PDB file of C-alpha atoms in Angstrom:
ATOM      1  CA  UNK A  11       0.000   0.000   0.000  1.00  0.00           C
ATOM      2  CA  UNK A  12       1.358   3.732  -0.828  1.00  0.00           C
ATOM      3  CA  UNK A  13      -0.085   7.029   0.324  1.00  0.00           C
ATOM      4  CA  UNK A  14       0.241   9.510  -1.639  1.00  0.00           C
ATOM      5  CA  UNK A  15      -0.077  13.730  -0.268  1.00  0.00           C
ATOM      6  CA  UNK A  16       0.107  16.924  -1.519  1.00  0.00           C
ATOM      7  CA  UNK A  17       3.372  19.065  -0.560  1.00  0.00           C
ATOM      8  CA  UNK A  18       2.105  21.488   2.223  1.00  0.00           C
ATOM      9  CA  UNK A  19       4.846  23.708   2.623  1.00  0.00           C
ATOM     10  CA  UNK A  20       3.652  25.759   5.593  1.00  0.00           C
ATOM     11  CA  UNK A  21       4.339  22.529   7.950  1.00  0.00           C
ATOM     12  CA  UNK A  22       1.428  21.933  11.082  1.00  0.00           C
ATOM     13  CA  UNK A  23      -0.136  23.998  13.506  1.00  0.00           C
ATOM     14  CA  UNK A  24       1.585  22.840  16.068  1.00  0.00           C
ATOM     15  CA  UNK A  25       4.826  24.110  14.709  1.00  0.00           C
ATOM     16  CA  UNK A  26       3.621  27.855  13.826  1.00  0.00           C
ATOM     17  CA  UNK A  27       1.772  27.794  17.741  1.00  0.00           C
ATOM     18  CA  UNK A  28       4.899  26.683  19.438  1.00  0.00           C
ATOM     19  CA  UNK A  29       8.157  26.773  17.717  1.00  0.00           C
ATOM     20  CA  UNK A  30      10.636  29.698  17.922  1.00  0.00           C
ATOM     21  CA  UNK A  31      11.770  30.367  14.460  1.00  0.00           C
ATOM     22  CA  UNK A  32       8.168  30.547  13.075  1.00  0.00           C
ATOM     23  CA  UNK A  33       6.184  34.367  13.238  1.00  0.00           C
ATOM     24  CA  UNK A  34       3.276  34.541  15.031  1.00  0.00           C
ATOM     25  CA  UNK A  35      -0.328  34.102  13.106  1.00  0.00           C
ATOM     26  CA  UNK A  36      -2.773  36.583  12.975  1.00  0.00           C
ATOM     27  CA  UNK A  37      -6.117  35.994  14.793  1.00  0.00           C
ATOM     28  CA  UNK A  38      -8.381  36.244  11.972  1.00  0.00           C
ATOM     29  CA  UNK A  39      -6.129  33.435  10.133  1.00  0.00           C
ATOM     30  CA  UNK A  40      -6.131  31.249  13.174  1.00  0.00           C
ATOM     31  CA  UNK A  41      -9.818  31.710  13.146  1.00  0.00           C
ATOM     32  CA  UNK A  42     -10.077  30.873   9.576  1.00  0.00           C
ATOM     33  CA  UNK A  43      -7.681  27.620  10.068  1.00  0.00           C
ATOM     34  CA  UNK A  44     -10.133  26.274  13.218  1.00  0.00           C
ATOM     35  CA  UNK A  45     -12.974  26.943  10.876  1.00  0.00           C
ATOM     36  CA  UNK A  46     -11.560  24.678   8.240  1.00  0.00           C
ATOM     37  CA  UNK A  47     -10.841  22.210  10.778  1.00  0.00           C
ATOM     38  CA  UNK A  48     -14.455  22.186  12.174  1.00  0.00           C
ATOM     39  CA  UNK A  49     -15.985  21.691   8.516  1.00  0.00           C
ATOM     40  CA  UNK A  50     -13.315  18.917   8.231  1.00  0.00           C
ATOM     41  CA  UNK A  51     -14.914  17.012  11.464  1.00  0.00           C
ATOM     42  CA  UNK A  52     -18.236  17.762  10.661  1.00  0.00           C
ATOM     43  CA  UNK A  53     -17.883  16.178   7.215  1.00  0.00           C
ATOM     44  CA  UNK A  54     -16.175  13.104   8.817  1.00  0.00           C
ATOM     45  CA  UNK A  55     -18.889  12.597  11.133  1.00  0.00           C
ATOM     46  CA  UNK A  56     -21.984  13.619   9.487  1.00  0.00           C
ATOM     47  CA  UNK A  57     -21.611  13.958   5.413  1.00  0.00           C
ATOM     48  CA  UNK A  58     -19.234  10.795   4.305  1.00  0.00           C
ATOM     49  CA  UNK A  59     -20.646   7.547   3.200  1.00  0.00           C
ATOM     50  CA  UNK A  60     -19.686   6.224   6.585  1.00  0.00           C
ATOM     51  CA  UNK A  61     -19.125   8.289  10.022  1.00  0.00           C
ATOM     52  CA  UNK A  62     -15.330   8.247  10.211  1.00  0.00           C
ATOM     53  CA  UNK A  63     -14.031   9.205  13.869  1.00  0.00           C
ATOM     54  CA  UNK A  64     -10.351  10.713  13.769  1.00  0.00           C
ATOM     55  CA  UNK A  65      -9.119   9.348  17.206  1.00  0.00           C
ATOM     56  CA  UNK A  66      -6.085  11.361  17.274  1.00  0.00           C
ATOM     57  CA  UNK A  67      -6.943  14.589  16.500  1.00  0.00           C
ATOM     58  CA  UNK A  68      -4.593  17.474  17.466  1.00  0.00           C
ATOM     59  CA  UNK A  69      -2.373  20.551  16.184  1.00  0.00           C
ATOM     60  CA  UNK A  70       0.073  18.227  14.857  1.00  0.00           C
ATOM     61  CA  UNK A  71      -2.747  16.615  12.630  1.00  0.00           C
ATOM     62  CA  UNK A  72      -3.061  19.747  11.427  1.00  0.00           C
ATOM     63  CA  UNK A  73      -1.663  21.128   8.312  1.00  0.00           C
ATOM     64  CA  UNK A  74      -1.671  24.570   6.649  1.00  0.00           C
ATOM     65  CA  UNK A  75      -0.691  24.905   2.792  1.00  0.00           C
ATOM     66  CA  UNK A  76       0.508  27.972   0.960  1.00  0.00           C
ATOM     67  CA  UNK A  77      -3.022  30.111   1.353  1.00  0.00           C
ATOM     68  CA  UNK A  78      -2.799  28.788   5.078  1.00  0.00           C
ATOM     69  CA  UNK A  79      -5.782  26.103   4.482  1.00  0.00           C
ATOM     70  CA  UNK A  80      -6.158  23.805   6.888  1.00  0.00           C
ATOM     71  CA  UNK A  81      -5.724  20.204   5.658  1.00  0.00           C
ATOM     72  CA  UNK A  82      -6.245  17.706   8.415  1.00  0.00           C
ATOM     73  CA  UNK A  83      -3.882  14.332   8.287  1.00  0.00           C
ATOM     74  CA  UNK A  84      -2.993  11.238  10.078  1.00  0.00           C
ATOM     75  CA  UNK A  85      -5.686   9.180   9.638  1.00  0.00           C
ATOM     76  CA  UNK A  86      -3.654   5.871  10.551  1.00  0.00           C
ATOM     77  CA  UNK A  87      -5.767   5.568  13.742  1.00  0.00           C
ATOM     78  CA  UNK A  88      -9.293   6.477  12.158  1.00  0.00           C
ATOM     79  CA  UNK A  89     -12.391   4.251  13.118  1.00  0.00           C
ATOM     80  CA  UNK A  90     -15.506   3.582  10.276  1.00  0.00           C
ATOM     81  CA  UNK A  91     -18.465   3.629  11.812  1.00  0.00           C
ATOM     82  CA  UNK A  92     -22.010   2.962  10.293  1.00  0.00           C
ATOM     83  CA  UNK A  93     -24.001   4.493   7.665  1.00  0.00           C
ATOM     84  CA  UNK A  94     -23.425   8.403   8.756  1.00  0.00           C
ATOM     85  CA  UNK A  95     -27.175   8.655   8.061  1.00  0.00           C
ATOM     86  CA  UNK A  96     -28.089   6.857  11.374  1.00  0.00           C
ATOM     87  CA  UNK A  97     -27.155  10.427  12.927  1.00  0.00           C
ATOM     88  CA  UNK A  98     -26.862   8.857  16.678  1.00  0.00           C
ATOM     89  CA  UNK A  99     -23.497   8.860  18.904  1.00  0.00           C
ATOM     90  CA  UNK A 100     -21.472   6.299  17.506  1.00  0.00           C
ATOM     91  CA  UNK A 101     -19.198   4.398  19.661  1.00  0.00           C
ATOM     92  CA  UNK A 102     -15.948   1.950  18.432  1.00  0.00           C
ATOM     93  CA  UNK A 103     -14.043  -0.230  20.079  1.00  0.00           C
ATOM     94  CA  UNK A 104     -10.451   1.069  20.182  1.00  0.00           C
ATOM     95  CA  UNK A 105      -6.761  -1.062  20.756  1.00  0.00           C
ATOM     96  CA  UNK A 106      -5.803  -0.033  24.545  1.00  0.00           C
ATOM     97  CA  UNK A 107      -2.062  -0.704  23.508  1.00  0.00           C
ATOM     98  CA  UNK A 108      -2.125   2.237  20.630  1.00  0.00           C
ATOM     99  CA  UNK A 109      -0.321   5.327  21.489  1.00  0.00           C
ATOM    100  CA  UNK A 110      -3.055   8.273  20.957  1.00  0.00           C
ATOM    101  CA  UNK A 111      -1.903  11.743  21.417  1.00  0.00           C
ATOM    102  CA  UNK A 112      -2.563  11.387  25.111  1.00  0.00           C
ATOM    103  CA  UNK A 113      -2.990  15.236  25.778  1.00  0.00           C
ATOM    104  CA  UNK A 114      -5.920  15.903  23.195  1.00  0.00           C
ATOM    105  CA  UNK A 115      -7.585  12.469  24.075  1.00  0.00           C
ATOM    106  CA  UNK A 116     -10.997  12.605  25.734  1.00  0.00           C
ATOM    107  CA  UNK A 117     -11.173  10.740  28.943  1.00  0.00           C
ATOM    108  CA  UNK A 118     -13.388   8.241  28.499  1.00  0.00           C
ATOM    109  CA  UNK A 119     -11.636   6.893  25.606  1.00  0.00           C
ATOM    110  CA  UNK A 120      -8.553   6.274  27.578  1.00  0.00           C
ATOM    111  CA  UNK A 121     -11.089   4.605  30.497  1.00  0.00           C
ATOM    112  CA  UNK A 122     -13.433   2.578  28.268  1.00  0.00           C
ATOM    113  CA  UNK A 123     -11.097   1.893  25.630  1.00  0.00           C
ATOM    114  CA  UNK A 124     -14.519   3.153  23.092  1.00  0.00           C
ATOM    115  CA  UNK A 125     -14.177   6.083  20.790  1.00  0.00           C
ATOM    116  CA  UNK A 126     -16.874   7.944  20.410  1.00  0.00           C
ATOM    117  CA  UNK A 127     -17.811  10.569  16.946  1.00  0.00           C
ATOM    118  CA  UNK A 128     -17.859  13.373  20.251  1.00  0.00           C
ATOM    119  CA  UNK A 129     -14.227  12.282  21.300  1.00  0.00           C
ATOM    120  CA  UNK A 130     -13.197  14.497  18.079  1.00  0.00           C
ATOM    121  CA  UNK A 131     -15.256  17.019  19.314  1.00  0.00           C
ATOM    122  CA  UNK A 132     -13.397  17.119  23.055  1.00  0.00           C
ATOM    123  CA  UNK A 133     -10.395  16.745  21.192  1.00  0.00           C
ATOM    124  CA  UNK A 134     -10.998  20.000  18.804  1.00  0.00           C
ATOM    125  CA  UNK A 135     -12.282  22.150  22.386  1.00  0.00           C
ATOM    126  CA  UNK A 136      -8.717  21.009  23.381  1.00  0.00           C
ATOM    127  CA  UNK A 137      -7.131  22.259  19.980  1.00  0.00           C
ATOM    128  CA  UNK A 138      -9.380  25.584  19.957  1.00  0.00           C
ATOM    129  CA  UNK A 139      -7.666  26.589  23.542  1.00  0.00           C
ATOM    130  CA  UNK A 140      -4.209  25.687  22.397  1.00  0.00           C
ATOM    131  CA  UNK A 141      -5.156  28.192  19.499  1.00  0.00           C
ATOM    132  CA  UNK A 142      -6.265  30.824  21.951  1.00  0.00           C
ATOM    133  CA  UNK A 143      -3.909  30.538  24.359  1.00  0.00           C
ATOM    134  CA  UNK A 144      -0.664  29.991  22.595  1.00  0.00           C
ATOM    135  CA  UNK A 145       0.451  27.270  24.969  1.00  0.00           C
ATOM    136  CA  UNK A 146       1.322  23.768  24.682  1.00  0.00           C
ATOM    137  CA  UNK A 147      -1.734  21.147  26.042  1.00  0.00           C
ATOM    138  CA  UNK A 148       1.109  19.048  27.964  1.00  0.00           C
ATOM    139  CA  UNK A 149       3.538  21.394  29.674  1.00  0.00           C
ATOM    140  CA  UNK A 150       5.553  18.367  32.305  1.00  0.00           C
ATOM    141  CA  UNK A 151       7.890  21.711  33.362  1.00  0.00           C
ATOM    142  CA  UNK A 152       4.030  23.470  34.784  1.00  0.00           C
ATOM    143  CA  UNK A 153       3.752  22.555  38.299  1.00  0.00           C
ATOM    144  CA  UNK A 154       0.085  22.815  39.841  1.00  0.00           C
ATOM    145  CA  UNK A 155      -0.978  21.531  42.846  1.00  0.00           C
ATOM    146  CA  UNK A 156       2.464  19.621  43.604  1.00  0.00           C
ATOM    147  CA  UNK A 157       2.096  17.928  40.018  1.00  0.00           C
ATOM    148  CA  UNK A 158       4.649  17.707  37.456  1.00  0.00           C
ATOM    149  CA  UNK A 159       2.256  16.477  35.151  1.00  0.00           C
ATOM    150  CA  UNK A 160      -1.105  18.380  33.970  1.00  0.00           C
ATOM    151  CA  UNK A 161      -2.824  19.968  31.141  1.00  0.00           C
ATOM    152  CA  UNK A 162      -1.080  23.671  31.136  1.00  0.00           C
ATOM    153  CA  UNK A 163      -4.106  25.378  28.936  1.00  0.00           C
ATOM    154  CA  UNK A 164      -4.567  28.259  31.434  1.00  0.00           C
ATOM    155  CA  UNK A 165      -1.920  30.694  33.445  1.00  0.00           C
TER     156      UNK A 165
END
């Protein structure tokens, strides 16, 4: 099997939100870009043949081409789930031994070991602050209540 993509030469999301040697990007196009990733998700889960659930959704799944177009990737841990015209919650079965971005995974995936069509949905919230906020989701250097480990989306 080969997979073939289109050169994006602006990189991921991730990179422009967090790395040094990239400028900072404007709020309307970081609006635009979260747009284009909601109309992504929303065909996955609603207009495709099938609902398709993402799994590991996060900035680094994200990718931005020359007009700054969000183009969302990675789909090596996607789930099919029935006929997207059923329009309920749909809910697969998931390997517990897979590595998921940890940080952007809903809880209930990690205790149930199901994936759900509104884990994407946590999972973009999770993205949207990390837009807002300009931080990274898993920050092990932020200390909170004697933790070294917690979700650093706040100050």
């Amino acid at each position: 099997m080969i997979h073939v993509y289109q050169h994006i030469n602006n990189g991921c999301l991730y990179d422009h939100l967090h790395a040094e040697n990239y400028d900072p990007i404007q709020w309307k196009r970081r609006l635009e870009i979260c747009i284009g990733v909601a109309q992504a998700l929303h065909y996955l889960h609603t207009e495709a043949k099938y609902v398709l659930i993402h799994s590991n959704f996060s900035s680094k799944n994200i990718l931005l081409d020359d007009l700054w177009t969000s183009k969302l990737c990675n789909f090596g841990f996607c789930k099919r789930g029935p006929l997207s015209i059923s329009r309920g919650i749909v809910s697969v079965e998931v390997e517990p031994d897979v590595n998921y971005t940890f940080a952007c995974l809903a809880p209930e995936v990690a205790m149930t070991c199901r994936v759900l069509n509104k884990c994407d949905v946590f999972s973009f919230g999770v993205v949207l602050l990390e837009v807002v906020c300009c931080r990274r989701v898993f920050d092990a250097e932020l200390k909170i209540y004697g933790s070294t480990t917690c979700i650093s989306l706040g100050t």
